[in-house]
Short mmCIF file of C-alpha atoms and ligand atoms in Angstrom, two decimals:
data_model
loop_
_atom_site.label_atom_id
_atom_site.label_comp_id
_atom_site.label_asym_id
_atom_site.label_seq_id
_atom_site.Cartn_x
_atom_site.Cartn_y
_atom_site.Cartn_z
CA MET Z 1 -41.61 47.90 85.53
CA THR Z 2 -41.80 44.56 86.27
CA LEU Z 3 -44.66 42.64 84.37
CA CYS Z 4 -46.92 41.04 86.52
CA VAL Z 5 -49.38 38.18 86.04
CA LEU Z 6 -51.75 36.13 88.11
CA HIS Z 7 -52.86 32.43 86.18
CA VAL Z 8 -56.17 30.73 87.62
CA ALA Z 9 -56.04 27.21 87.07
CA ALA Z 10 -57.82 24.12 89.14
CA GLU Z 11 -54.64 22.11 89.83
CA MET Z 12 -50.55 22.95 90.72
CA TYR Z 13 -47.47 20.61 90.85
CA PRO Z 14 -47.02 20.12 93.50
CA LEU Z 15 -50.13 20.82 95.47
CA LEU Z 16 -52.59 18.79 93.22
CA LYS Z 17 -51.91 17.17 90.25
CA THR Z 18 -54.07 14.98 87.66
CA GLY Z 19 -52.58 15.40 84.80
CA GLY Z 20 -49.99 17.46 83.01
CA LEU Z 21 -51.85 21.11 83.84
CA ALA Z 22 -50.63 20.94 87.04
CA ASP Z 23 -47.47 20.23 85.71
CA VAL Z 24 -47.05 23.53 83.84
CA VAL Z 25 -48.46 25.63 85.96
CA GLY Z 26 -46.26 24.44 88.92
CA ALA Z 27 -43.31 25.72 85.88
CA LEU Z 28 -44.31 28.16 84.40
CA PRO Z 29 -44.68 30.84 87.21
CA PRO Z 30 -41.30 30.40 88.52
CA ALA Z 31 -39.84 30.60 85.04
CA GLN Z 32 -40.78 33.46 84.19
CA THR Z 33 -39.66 34.66 87.89
CA GLN Z 34 -36.31 33.84 86.63
CA LEU Z 35 -36.73 35.66 83.87
CA GLY Z 36 -38.37 38.84 85.50
CA THR Z 37 -41.82 38.86 85.71
CA ASN Z 38 -43.90 38.53 88.74
CA ALA Z 39 -45.90 35.33 88.47
CA ARG Z 40 -48.51 34.22 91.13
CA VAL Z 41 -51.00 31.53 90.79
CA ILE Z 42 -54.65 31.57 92.14
CA LEU Z 43 -56.20 27.92 92.70
CA PRO Z 44 -59.40 27.33 94.43
CA ALA Z 45 -58.78 26.17 98.25
CA PHE Z 46 -59.02 22.43 98.05
CA PRO Z 47 -57.43 20.53 100.85
CA ALA Z 48 -54.14 19.86 99.63
CA VAL Z 49 -53.58 23.12 97.96
CA ILE Z 50 -54.26 24.72 101.49
CA GLY Z 51 -51.77 21.17 103.37
CA GLY Z 52 -48.81 22.15 101.45
CA LEU Z 53 -48.90 25.64 101.54
CA THR Z 54 -46.76 27.82 104.16
CA GLN Z 55 -47.20 31.00 105.59
CA ILE Z 56 -51.26 31.37 104.72
CA GLN Z 57 -52.85 34.89 105.45
CA HIS Z 58 -56.28 36.46 104.99
CA VAL Z 59 -56.28 38.65 102.08
CA ALA Z 60 -59.71 39.75 101.99
CA ASP Z 61 -63.00 38.84 102.37
CA LEU Z 62 -64.75 38.98 98.69
CA GLY Z 63 -68.60 38.61 100.02
CA PRO Z 64 -71.19 36.55 99.34
CA ALA Z 65 -71.07 34.50 96.02
CA PHE Z 66 -72.54 31.68 94.03
CA GLY Z 67 -74.47 30.99 97.72
CA ILE Z 68 -71.31 31.44 99.68
CA ASP Z 69 -72.28 33.10 102.33
CA ASN Z 70 -68.34 34.78 102.46
CA VAL Z 71 -65.59 34.12 100.20
CA ARG Z 72 -62.61 34.69 101.48
CA LEU Z 73 -59.22 35.30 99.77
CA GLU Z 74 -55.97 34.17 101.08
CA ARG Z 75 -52.11 34.21 100.13
CA GLY Z 76 -49.96 31.36 101.10
CA LEU Z 77 -46.16 30.88 99.40
CA LEU Z 78 -45.27 27.71 98.10
CA GLU Z 79 -41.11 26.51 98.79
CA PRO Z 80 -39.08 26.01 97.21
CA HIS Z 81 -39.55 28.54 94.80
CA GLY Z 82 -42.07 31.07 97.08
CA ILE Z 83 -44.16 31.53 94.52
CA VAL Z 84 -47.19 33.43 95.83
CA VAL Z 85 -50.35 31.07 95.51
CA TYR Z 86 -53.80 32.50 96.96
CA VAL Z 87 -56.44 30.59 98.03
CA VAL Z 88 -59.91 30.94 97.31
CA ARG Z 89 -61.87 29.87 100.71
CA ALA Z 90 -65.80 28.19 99.93
CA ASP Z 91 -65.60 25.07 102.34
CA ALA Z 92 -68.81 24.16 100.90
CA PHE Z 93 -67.09 24.28 97.31
CA TYR Z 94 -63.70 22.88 98.03
CA ASP Z 95 -63.10 21.21 101.11
CA ARG Z 96 -64.43 17.60 99.61
CA PRO Z 97 -62.19 14.51 99.87
CA GLY Z 98 -60.40 13.39 96.93
CA ASN Z 99 -60.27 14.37 94.02
CA PRO Z 100 -61.41 17.81 92.63
CA TYR Z 101 -63.40 16.83 89.50
CA PHE Z 102 -65.05 14.01 90.86
CA ASP Z 103 -67.21 12.58 93.27
CA SER Z 104 -65.89 9.21 95.21
CA SER Z 105 -68.30 6.88 92.70
CA HIS Z 106 -66.34 8.96 89.73
CA ASN Z 107 -68.86 11.06 88.93
CA GLN Z 108 -69.08 15.18 87.95
CA TYR Z 109 -69.78 16.94 90.67
CA ALA Z 110 -73.09 18.41 90.16
CA ASP Z 111 -72.13 22.06 91.43
CA SER Z 112 -69.54 21.82 89.47
CA ASP Z 113 -70.41 25.26 86.75
CA ARG Z 114 -70.81 26.97 90.26
CA ARG Z 115 -67.50 25.61 92.06
CA PHE Z 116 -65.28 27.43 89.20
CA ALA Z 117 -67.54 30.07 88.23
CA LEU Z 118 -66.47 31.07 92.05
CA LEU Z 119 -63.01 30.40 90.52
CA GLY Z 120 -62.67 32.42 87.81
CA TRP Z 121 -64.82 35.54 89.91
CA ALA Z 122 -62.13 35.41 92.24
CA ALA Z 123 -59.77 35.65 90.09
CA ALA Z 124 -60.93 38.51 88.38
CA ARG Z 125 -61.55 40.42 91.60
CA VAL Z 126 -58.25 39.85 91.92
CA ALA Z 127 -56.92 41.67 88.91
CA THR Z 128 -59.17 44.63 89.68
CA GLY Z 129 -57.95 45.24 93.00
CA ALA Z 130 -58.75 42.42 95.83
CA ASP Z 131 -55.73 42.77 97.14
CA PRO Z 132 -54.53 45.67 98.54
CA ALA Z 133 -50.86 44.87 98.49
CA TRP Z 134 -49.99 43.51 94.65
CA LYS Z 135 -52.33 44.16 91.01
CA PRO Z 136 -51.63 42.22 87.95
CA HIS Z 137 -51.08 43.63 84.11
CA ILE Z 138 -52.32 39.98 82.79
CA LEU Z 139 -54.65 37.46 83.81
CA HIS Z 140 -53.73 34.06 82.49
CA ALA Z 141 -56.67 31.26 82.86
CA HIS Z 142 -55.71 27.74 82.33
CA ASP Z 143 -58.32 25.68 80.99
CA TRP Z 144 -61.96 25.35 81.25
CA HIS Z 145 -61.30 25.97 85.12
CA ALA Z 146 -60.76 29.38 84.37
CA GLY Z 147 -62.56 29.40 81.37
CA LEU Z 148 -65.21 32.24 83.08
CA ALA Z 149 -62.47 35.11 84.50
CA PRO Z 150 -61.88 36.96 81.47
CA ALA Z 151 -65.82 36.98 81.16
CA TYR Z 152 -65.81 38.45 84.65
CA LEU Z 153 -63.22 40.68 83.79
CA ARG Z 154 -65.66 42.10 80.64
CA ALA Z 155 -68.46 42.29 83.01
CA HIS Z 156 -66.12 44.49 85.53
CA ALA Z 157 -64.84 46.64 82.93
CA ARG Z 158 -68.46 47.54 81.51
CA ALA Z 159 -69.60 48.51 85.30
CA SER Z 160 -66.95 50.19 85.90
CA GLY Z 161 -66.39 52.11 83.07
CA LYS Z 162 -63.05 51.29 83.50
CA PRO Z 163 -61.22 49.18 80.26
CA HIS Z 164 -60.84 45.51 80.80
CA VAL Z 165 -57.70 43.89 82.31
CA PRO Z 166 -55.77 42.23 79.22
CA CYS Z 167 -56.48 38.30 79.26
CA VAL Z 168 -54.96 35.13 77.93
CA ILE Z 169 -55.78 32.14 77.59
CA THR Z 170 -54.16 28.74 77.60
CA VAL Z 171 -56.31 25.61 76.01
CA HIS Z 172 -54.07 22.12 77.26
CA ASN Z 173 -56.89 20.57 75.98
CA LEU Z 174 -59.94 21.53 73.63
CA ALA Z 175 -61.58 17.86 74.94
CA TYR Z 176 -62.90 19.29 78.26
CA GLN Z 177 -64.98 22.47 77.58
CA GLY Z 178 -67.21 22.61 80.94
CA VAL Z 179 -70.67 22.32 79.30
CA PHE Z 180 -73.73 22.60 81.94
CA PRO Z 181 -77.12 23.09 81.10
CA ALA Z 182 -78.58 26.92 79.84
CA SER Z 183 -80.63 27.27 83.18
CA GLU Z 184 -77.24 27.03 85.13
CA PHE Z 185 -76.48 30.84 83.80
CA ARG Z 186 -78.50 32.75 86.40
CA TYR Z 187 -76.54 31.54 89.32
CA LEU Z 188 -73.00 32.85 87.23
CA GLN Z 189 -73.95 36.40 88.12
CA LEU Z 190 -72.87 37.67 84.61
CA PRO Z 191 -74.83 40.34 82.62
CA VAL Z 192 -77.82 38.44 80.81
CA ASP Z 193 -76.71 39.36 77.52
CA PHE Z 194 -73.52 37.49 77.94
CA PHE Z 195 -75.96 34.54 77.35
CA SER Z 196 -75.63 34.40 73.55
CA VAL Z 197 -73.45 33.68 70.74
CA ASP Z 198 -70.88 36.37 71.24
CA GLY Z 199 -71.00 35.55 74.85
CA VAL Z 200 -71.18 32.38 77.25
CA GLU Z 201 -73.42 30.47 75.14
CA PHE Z 202 -72.92 27.30 73.24
CA TYR Z 203 -75.58 25.11 71.03
CA GLY Z 204 -78.18 26.06 73.45
CA HIS Z 205 -75.48 25.08 76.28
CA LEU Z 206 -73.69 27.09 78.82
CA SER Z 207 -69.52 26.77 78.14
CA PHE Z 208 -66.51 27.80 80.20
CA LEU Z 209 -64.14 27.29 77.43
CA LYS Z 210 -65.89 29.36 74.96
CA ALA Z 211 -66.45 31.67 76.90
CA GLY Z 212 -62.67 32.10 77.74
CA LEU Z 213 -61.98 31.53 73.62
CA PHE Z 214 -64.55 34.88 73.11
CA TYR Z 215 -63.56 36.36 76.09
CA ALA Z 216 -59.68 36.57 76.50
CA ASP Z 217 -57.16 39.04 74.58
CA ARG Z 218 -55.04 36.22 73.14
CA ILE Z 219 -55.41 32.05 73.24
CA THR Z 220 -52.06 30.14 73.44
CA THR Z 221 -52.19 26.51 72.81
CA VAL Z 222 -49.64 24.68 73.94
CA SER Z 223 -47.59 22.89 71.10
CA PRO Z 224 -47.58 24.76 67.42
CA THR Z 225 -49.41 21.48 65.50
CA TYR Z 226 -51.96 21.57 67.97
CA SER Z 227 -52.72 25.30 67.55
CA HIS Z 228 -53.45 24.77 63.69
CA GLU Z 229 -55.13 20.83 64.79
CA ILE Z 230 -57.79 22.72 66.66
CA GLN Z 231 -59.31 24.91 64.16
CA THR Z 232 -59.65 22.07 61.92
CA HIS Z 233 -63.85 20.43 62.20
CA ALA Z 234 -62.03 17.32 62.62
CA GLN Z 235 -59.93 18.18 65.61
CA GLY Z 236 -62.18 21.89 66.84
CA ALA Z 237 -64.78 20.19 69.12
CA GLY Z 238 -67.71 22.26 67.86
CA LEU Z 239 -65.24 25.46 68.23
CA ASP Z 240 -63.37 25.23 64.94
CA GLY Z 241 -65.89 27.95 63.83
CA LEU Z 242 -64.89 30.54 66.52
CA LEU Z 243 -60.75 29.76 67.06
CA ARG Z 244 -60.83 30.19 63.05
CA THR Z 245 -62.01 33.82 63.44
CA ARG Z 246 -59.48 34.29 66.05
CA THR Z 247 -56.90 32.75 64.28
CA HIS Z 248 -54.69 36.14 64.19
CA ASP Z 249 -54.86 35.82 67.84
CA ILE Z 250 -54.23 32.56 68.24
CA SER Z 251 -50.26 31.06 69.07
CA GLY Z 252 -49.09 27.43 69.89
CA ILE Z 253 -46.27 27.51 73.10
CA LEU Z 254 -45.07 24.39 73.99
CA ASN Z 255 -44.29 22.93 76.95
CA GLY Z 256 -41.47 22.46 79.08
CA VAL Z 257 -39.84 20.15 81.66
CA ASP Z 258 -39.49 21.36 84.70
CA GLN Z 259 -35.83 19.70 84.81
CA THR Z 260 -35.77 20.58 89.22
CA VAL Z 261 -38.14 17.39 88.50
CA TRP Z 262 -37.67 15.82 86.25
CA ASN Z 263 -33.90 15.24 85.82
CA PRO Z 264 -32.05 11.28 85.71
CA ALA Z 265 -29.48 13.07 87.67
CA ILE Z 266 -31.34 14.78 90.57
CA ASP Z 267 -34.11 12.40 90.42
CA THR Z 268 -34.56 11.20 93.72
CA LEU Z 269 -37.65 9.41 93.35
CA ILE Z 270 -35.61 6.69 90.69
CA ASP Z 271 -33.48 3.43 92.29
CA THR Z 272 -30.21 5.03 91.08
CA ARG Z 273 -29.50 8.55 89.24
CA TYR Z 274 -27.18 8.93 86.23
CA SER Z 275 -26.55 11.37 83.54
CA LEU Z 276 -24.87 10.72 79.77
CA ALA Z 277 -21.65 11.28 81.45
CA LYS Z 278 -22.84 8.08 84.18
CA PHE Z 279 -25.45 5.54 82.31
CA SER Z 280 -24.52 2.60 84.43
CA GLY Z 281 -28.02 4.17 86.99
CA LYS Z 282 -29.90 3.32 83.91
CA ALA Z 283 -29.90 -0.29 83.82
CA LYS Z 284 -30.01 -0.27 87.00
CA CYS Z 285 -33.68 1.48 87.47
CA LYS Z 286 -35.24 -0.66 84.96
CA ALA Z 287 -34.27 -3.67 87.09
CA ALA Z 288 -35.17 -2.11 90.14
CA LEU Z 289 -38.83 -1.28 87.53
CA GLN Z 290 -38.54 -5.09 86.84
CA ASP Z 291 -38.76 -6.03 90.20
CA ARG Z 292 -40.67 -3.42 91.83
CA VAL Z 293 -44.16 -4.58 89.37
CA GLY Z 294 -42.99 -7.95 88.84
CA LEU Z 295 -42.17 -8.60 85.60
CA ALA Z 296 -38.90 -11.30 84.64
CA ARG Z 297 -36.24 -9.65 85.41
CA ASP Z 298 -33.98 -9.46 82.01
CA ASP Z 299 -31.93 -6.97 81.02
CA GLY Z 300 -32.15 -8.00 77.35
CA ALA Z 301 -36.23 -8.07 77.02
CA LEU Z 302 -37.36 -4.14 75.30
CA LEU Z 303 -39.27 -2.77 78.59
CA PHE Z 304 -42.19 -0.83 77.12
CA GLY Z 305 -43.12 2.06 79.52
CA VAL Z 306 -46.59 3.72 80.13
CA VAL Z 307 -48.21 6.27 82.36
CA SER Z 308 -51.07 8.00 81.41
CA ARG Z 309 -54.65 8.79 82.48
CA LEU Z 310 -56.63 6.22 80.68
CA THR Z 311 -58.88 7.55 78.35
CA GLU Z 312 -60.10 7.82 74.93
CA GLN Z 313 -57.67 10.51 74.18
CA LYS Z 314 -54.78 8.13 75.15
CA GLY Z 315 -54.95 5.78 72.44
CA ILE Z 316 -54.87 2.69 74.86
CA ASP Z 317 -57.06 0.66 72.83
CA LEU Z 318 -55.05 0.33 69.85
CA LEU Z 319 -52.20 -0.24 72.57
CA LEU Z 320 -53.82 -2.94 73.67
CA SER Z 321 -54.35 -4.16 70.45
CA ALA Z 322 -50.84 -3.96 69.94
CA ILE Z 323 -49.26 -6.44 73.24
CA PRO Z 324 -49.35 -9.64 71.28
CA ASP Z 325 -46.79 -8.31 69.31
CA ILE Z 326 -44.85 -7.12 72.22
CA VAL Z 327 -45.06 -9.96 73.71
CA GLN Z 328 -43.52 -12.26 71.37
CA ARG Z 329 -41.04 -10.76 70.04
CA GLY Z 330 -39.84 -10.96 73.82
CA GLY Z 331 -40.95 -7.48 74.83
CA GLN Z 332 -42.11 -6.15 78.50
CA LEU Z 333 -44.87 -3.33 79.10
CA VAL Z 334 -45.77 -1.55 81.99
CA VAL Z 335 -48.24 0.66 82.80
CA LEU Z 336 -49.32 3.11 85.06
CA GLY Z 337 -52.58 4.68 85.21
CA THR Z 338 -56.27 5.39 85.98
CA GLY Z 339 -58.98 6.33 84.44
CA ASP Z 340 -62.02 4.32 81.91
CA ALA Z 341 -62.96 1.21 83.45
CA ALA Z 342 -63.26 -0.86 80.52
CA LEU Z 343 -60.21 0.44 79.27
CA GLU Z 344 -58.18 -0.69 83.41
CA ASN Z 345 -60.44 -4.08 82.73
CA GLY Z 346 -58.35 -4.54 79.58
CA LEU Z 347 -54.95 -4.45 80.92
CA LYS Z 348 -55.38 -5.96 83.96
CA ASN Z 349 -56.58 -8.84 81.32
CA ALA Z 350 -53.47 -8.68 79.51
CA ALA Z 351 -51.54 -8.61 82.66
CA GLN Z 352 -53.29 -11.73 83.77
CA ALA Z 353 -52.27 -13.71 80.62
CA HIS Z 354 -48.67 -13.01 80.48
CA PRO Z 355 -47.93 -11.96 84.11
CA GLN Z 356 -43.88 -12.67 83.07
CA SER Z 357 -44.15 -9.92 80.08
CA ILE Z 358 -47.17 -7.68 81.24
CA ALA Z 359 -47.28 -5.35 84.03
CA VAL Z 360 -50.40 -3.02 85.21
CA VAL Z 361 -49.86 -0.66 87.87
CA LEU Z 362 -54.04 1.16 88.55
CA GLY Z 363 -53.92 4.20 90.06
CA PHE Z 364 -51.58 7.79 90.55
CA ASP Z 365 -48.09 7.26 92.16
CA GLU Z 366 -46.14 9.18 91.29
CA THR Z 367 -42.97 8.32 92.59
CA LEU Z 368 -43.46 4.47 90.46
CA SER Z 369 -44.14 7.67 87.46
CA HIS Z 370 -40.72 8.50 87.52
CA SER Z 371 -39.17 4.90 88.01
CA ILE Z 372 -41.06 4.12 84.77
CA ILE Z 373 -39.85 6.78 83.02
CA ALA Z 374 -35.95 5.84 83.71
CA GLY Z 375 -36.54 2.45 83.78
CA SER Z 376 -38.05 2.05 80.37
CA ASP Z 377 -36.09 1.38 76.86
CA VAL Z 378 -39.59 2.97 75.30
CA VAL Z 379 -42.29 5.57 76.91
CA MET Z 380 -45.11 5.06 75.15
CA VAL Z 381 -47.47 7.75 73.97
CA PRO Z 382 -50.11 6.44 71.30
CA SER Z 383 -52.74 9.13 71.68
CA ARG Z 384 -55.51 9.71 69.15
CA PHE Z 385 -54.89 13.05 69.78
CA GLU Z 386 -52.26 15.23 72.23
CA PRO Z 387 -52.25 18.79 72.39
CA CYS Z 388 -48.79 18.68 73.94
CA GLY Z 389 -48.48 15.75 76.06
CA LEU Z 390 -45.46 15.88 78.73
CA THR Z 391 -43.94 11.73 79.12
CA GLN Z 392 -42.54 12.06 75.99
CA LEU Z 393 -40.29 15.64 76.98
CA TYR Z 394 -39.35 13.72 80.31
CA ALA Z 395 -38.81 10.14 78.11
CA LEU Z 396 -36.41 12.36 76.02
CA ALA Z 397 -34.36 13.08 79.00
CA TYR Z 398 -34.08 10.29 80.55
CA GLY Z 399 -33.09 8.38 77.57
CA SER Z 400 -35.78 5.94 77.48
CA LEU Z 401 -36.60 6.46 73.80
CA PRO Z 402 -40.43 7.86 73.08
CA LEU Z 403 -42.67 6.33 70.31
CA VAL Z 404 -45.36 8.63 69.82
CA HIS Z 405 -48.42 8.76 67.39
CA SER Z 406 -47.80 11.97 65.34
CA VAL Z 407 -50.32 14.31 66.47
CA GLY Z 408 -50.06 17.25 68.11
CA GLY Z 409 -47.54 18.22 70.91
CA LEU Z 410 -45.70 14.26 69.89
CA ALA Z 411 -45.14 15.50 66.14
CA ASP Z 412 -43.31 18.43 67.45
CA THR Z 413 -40.90 16.81 69.60
CA VAL Z 414 -40.55 13.95 68.09
CA THR Z 415 -37.96 12.72 65.49
CA ASP Z 416 -38.44 9.07 63.99
CA ALA Z 417 -35.63 6.53 63.98
CA SER Z 418 -36.12 5.99 59.99
CA LEU Z 419 -32.98 4.78 58.11
CA GLU Z 420 -32.71 8.62 56.41
CA ASN Z 421 -33.10 10.41 59.85
CA LEU Z 422 -30.64 7.71 61.26
CA ALA Z 423 -28.74 9.02 58.77
CA ASP Z 424 -28.38 12.54 59.25
CA ASP Z 425 -28.41 11.98 63.37
CA VAL Z 426 -32.01 13.52 64.04
CA SER Z 427 -33.47 10.90 65.44
CA THR Z 428 -35.10 10.77 68.51
CA GLY Z 429 -37.52 8.28 68.92
CA PHE Z 430 -40.20 6.24 66.80
CA VAL Z 431 -43.04 7.43 65.41
CA PHE Z 432 -46.46 6.09 64.26
CA HIS Z 433 -47.91 8.09 61.62
CA HIS Z 434 -51.80 6.15 60.97
CA PHE Z 435 -53.93 5.52 64.34
CA ASN Z 436 -53.84 2.10 63.29
CA ARG Z 437 -53.07 -1.20 64.77
CA VAL Z 438 -49.99 -1.58 61.71
CA SER Z 439 -48.77 1.52 61.79
CA LEU Z 440 -48.14 1.24 65.57
CA VAL Z 441 -46.69 -2.28 65.82
CA ALA Z 442 -44.48 -0.97 62.71
CA ALA Z 443 -43.04 0.88 65.35
CA ILE Z 444 -43.00 -1.47 67.83
CA ARG Z 445 -40.75 -3.24 65.06
CA ARG Z 446 -38.57 -0.19 64.66
CA ALA Z 447 -37.37 -0.46 68.23
CA PHE Z 448 -37.28 -3.55 68.13
CA ALA Z 449 -34.78 -3.53 65.01
CA LEU Z 450 -32.96 -0.62 66.88
CA LYS Z 451 -32.44 -2.27 69.83
CA GLN Z 452 -30.51 -5.23 67.98
CA ARG Z 453 -28.05 -1.71 66.92
CA ARG Z 454 -26.59 -1.09 69.93
CA PRO Z 455 -24.41 1.95 68.82
CA GLU Z 456 -26.92 3.29 66.34
CA TRP Z 457 -29.71 2.37 69.86
CA LYS Z 458 -27.12 4.78 71.86
CA ALA Z 459 -26.33 7.59 69.36
CA VAL Z 460 -29.99 8.18 69.49
CA VAL Z 461 -30.17 7.53 73.15
CA ARG Z 462 -28.01 10.43 73.32
CA ARG Z 463 -29.05 13.19 71.75
CA ALA Z 464 -32.76 12.42 72.87
CA MET Z 465 -30.69 13.16 76.07
CA THR Z 466 -29.63 16.56 74.51
CA GLN Z 467 -32.29 17.80 73.98
CA ASP Z 468 -33.10 21.26 75.39
CA PHE Z 469 -36.77 20.85 76.28
CA GLY Z 470 -36.55 23.38 79.41
CA TRP Z 471 -39.00 25.82 80.47
CA GLU Z 472 -36.96 29.27 80.04
CA ALA Z 473 -37.41 29.06 76.15
CA SER Z 474 -40.96 29.03 76.42
CA ALA Z 475 -41.90 31.31 78.81
CA LEU Z 476 -40.13 33.78 77.17
CA ARG Z 477 -42.63 33.34 74.26
CA TYR Z 478 -45.45 33.72 76.93
CA VAL Z 479 -43.62 37.17 77.68
CA ASP Z 480 -44.05 38.31 73.75
CA VAL Z 481 -47.85 38.05 74.32
CA TYR Z 482 -48.38 39.80 77.12
CA ARG Z 483 -46.39 42.82 75.65
CA GLU Z 484 -48.43 42.65 72.56
CA LEU Z 485 -51.38 43.20 75.63
CA VAL Z 486 -49.44 46.13 77.56
CA ALA Z 487 -47.48 48.75 77.88
CA ILE Z 488 -44.39 48.32 80.48
P1 LIG T 501 -52.25 14.23 79.96
O1 LIG T 501 -51.69 16.63 81.21
O2 LIG T 501 -53.20 14.80 79.22
O3 LIG T 501 -52.58 13.69 80.80
P2 LIG T 501 -49.15 14.90 80.22
O4 LIG T 501 -48.41 13.82 79.46
O5 LIG T 501 -49.21 16.41 79.63
O6 LIG T 501 -50.90 14.24 79.41
O7 LIG T 501 -48.99 15.01 81.44
C1 LIG T 501 -49.53 13.98 82.03
C2 LIG T 501 -48.54 13.76 83.58
O8 LIG T 501 -49.47 13.81 84.85
C3 LIG T 501 -47.54 13.48 83.85
O9 LIG T 501 -46.54 14.25 85.31
C4 LIG T 501 -47.51 12.24 83.74
O10 LIG T 501 -46.07 11.79 84.98
C5 LIG T 501 -48.34 12.02 84.97
N1 LIG T 501 -49.84 11.07 85.59
C6 LIG T 501 -50.08 10.99 84.18
N2 LIG T 501 -51.05 9.49 84.85
C7 LIG T 501 -50.36 9.18 86.01
C8 LIG T 501 -50.54 8.45 86.66
N3 LIG T 501 -51.30 6.95 86.88
N4 LIG T 501 -49.70 8.37 87.92
C9 LIG T 501 -48.72 8.92 88.66
N5 LIG T 501 -48.80 10.48 87.66
C10 LIG T 501 -49.30 10.21 85.96
C1 LIG T 502 -53.11 18.13 78.77
C2 LIG T 502 -52.90 17.85 77.51
C3 LIG T 502 -52.12 17.61 77.27
C4 LIG T 502 -50.50 18.37 77.88
C5 LIG T 502 -51.20 18.63 79.41
C6 LIG T 502 -50.61 20.43 79.49
O1 LIG T 502 -53.94 17.81 80.15
O2 LIG T 502 -54.04 16.70 77.11
O3 LIG T 502 -51.71 17.37 76.03
O4 LIG T 502 -49.50 18.23 77.99
O5 LIG T 502 -51.92 19.41 79.41
O6 LIG T 502 -50.34 21.48 78.98
#
């Protein structure tokens, strides 16, 4: 019998994306389907989601919930893979312009607890038979937005006297927990005793992520190193105690690269396509990028690129401190990002001070993100912490050497161009170990030094481009986790 899994998430590429979560939810279900698992996805019916699906049809009326008169479940298809996507229709919650989490003034929506409780509740309804034509064996929740789904499954099992549908939660980022006032609990349609330390309660508040971590049967994180980090006091964000009690249920499974989207040989968003065999296109991508963002057209200038949310996590403050070192050495930097006003201003000021060498584009721009990954010599990811990180994986595939802080998934995927690693033929980029300027600048200097040694630089680029971070291996590991829970 085919194993069926329902992924529950807030975003999915190419329908709607604010970060790497969307890339994973867009790529993992097709990879699983290719390997023989029947994977479907359920999302809130945001306008961009509805707009990107074809053949949308009504599945079921789920009735009144969370103040919505009638929650409707619909189903559509996402081309080109033909993945079936369920959408939860509750226009008062989801039919709002812009970002799914913030209003136009960048404030969190006041009713996000109910908006995402509804997602988890509707997912549990699908898992327990709301679609007469399909029922999953496993529910797979992603991040806090889906964190209540496992709680609703337990509540349903208790009420029906049947065993609960097994569920897995993937932690993409422990820093976002979905914490709300305890007074909101009464709106969530959960049994009263679920508001407990053995349940959804978290230091007197309500936590969606804690609920997921408590009620899910298995927990995965998006890299092996992160699975260990989150069990420490330093990086456990208050949840390390709970996570340590579940240590045998936790696995770290590295994210992959969707090679239909991030592949320089077929990428239609970049200036010139290239591959290892036909590498001249990469220099053209660099020149096109310099032109596009207004940097001096100079093939000899080492070009550093950043594509990132501008938040504390991403270490942009540290990057700002190293800008003089890049400029003094004749390097260039291009940053594409959006986020904290202070970081945006710091970057803008740097660009104004060095217009030939520093370019900053504030906003979210899928096309420019590909141009930067392709056109840069070095892609920087100086994050304080990084559950997996995808841009360094894309950089490897494009032969743009990643420069990363040695944490989480960054530590698992990049090998430093130290002398001994170069001698052993294992280098794929630049890694700094201490989150401070001295350590970052030393890695930047290694990048400049390696660029002077053309054959060695080329060898590292070759090794980067031949790394295999396709989804297949990871998709198989998720199936192993599912198979521990269902005997099919
Ligand atoms: P995170 O999910 O923490 O933001 P990841 O590295 O896993 O970090 O994924 C980030 C994804 O979002 C990548 O696909 C990256 O290219 C994309 N991205 C981030 N910021 C922007 C932006 N300003 N414009 C376009 N794409 C962006
Ligand atoms: C999160 C993490 C990032 C990870 C992504 C996809 O947003 O910050 O490290 O790559 O999720 O799993």
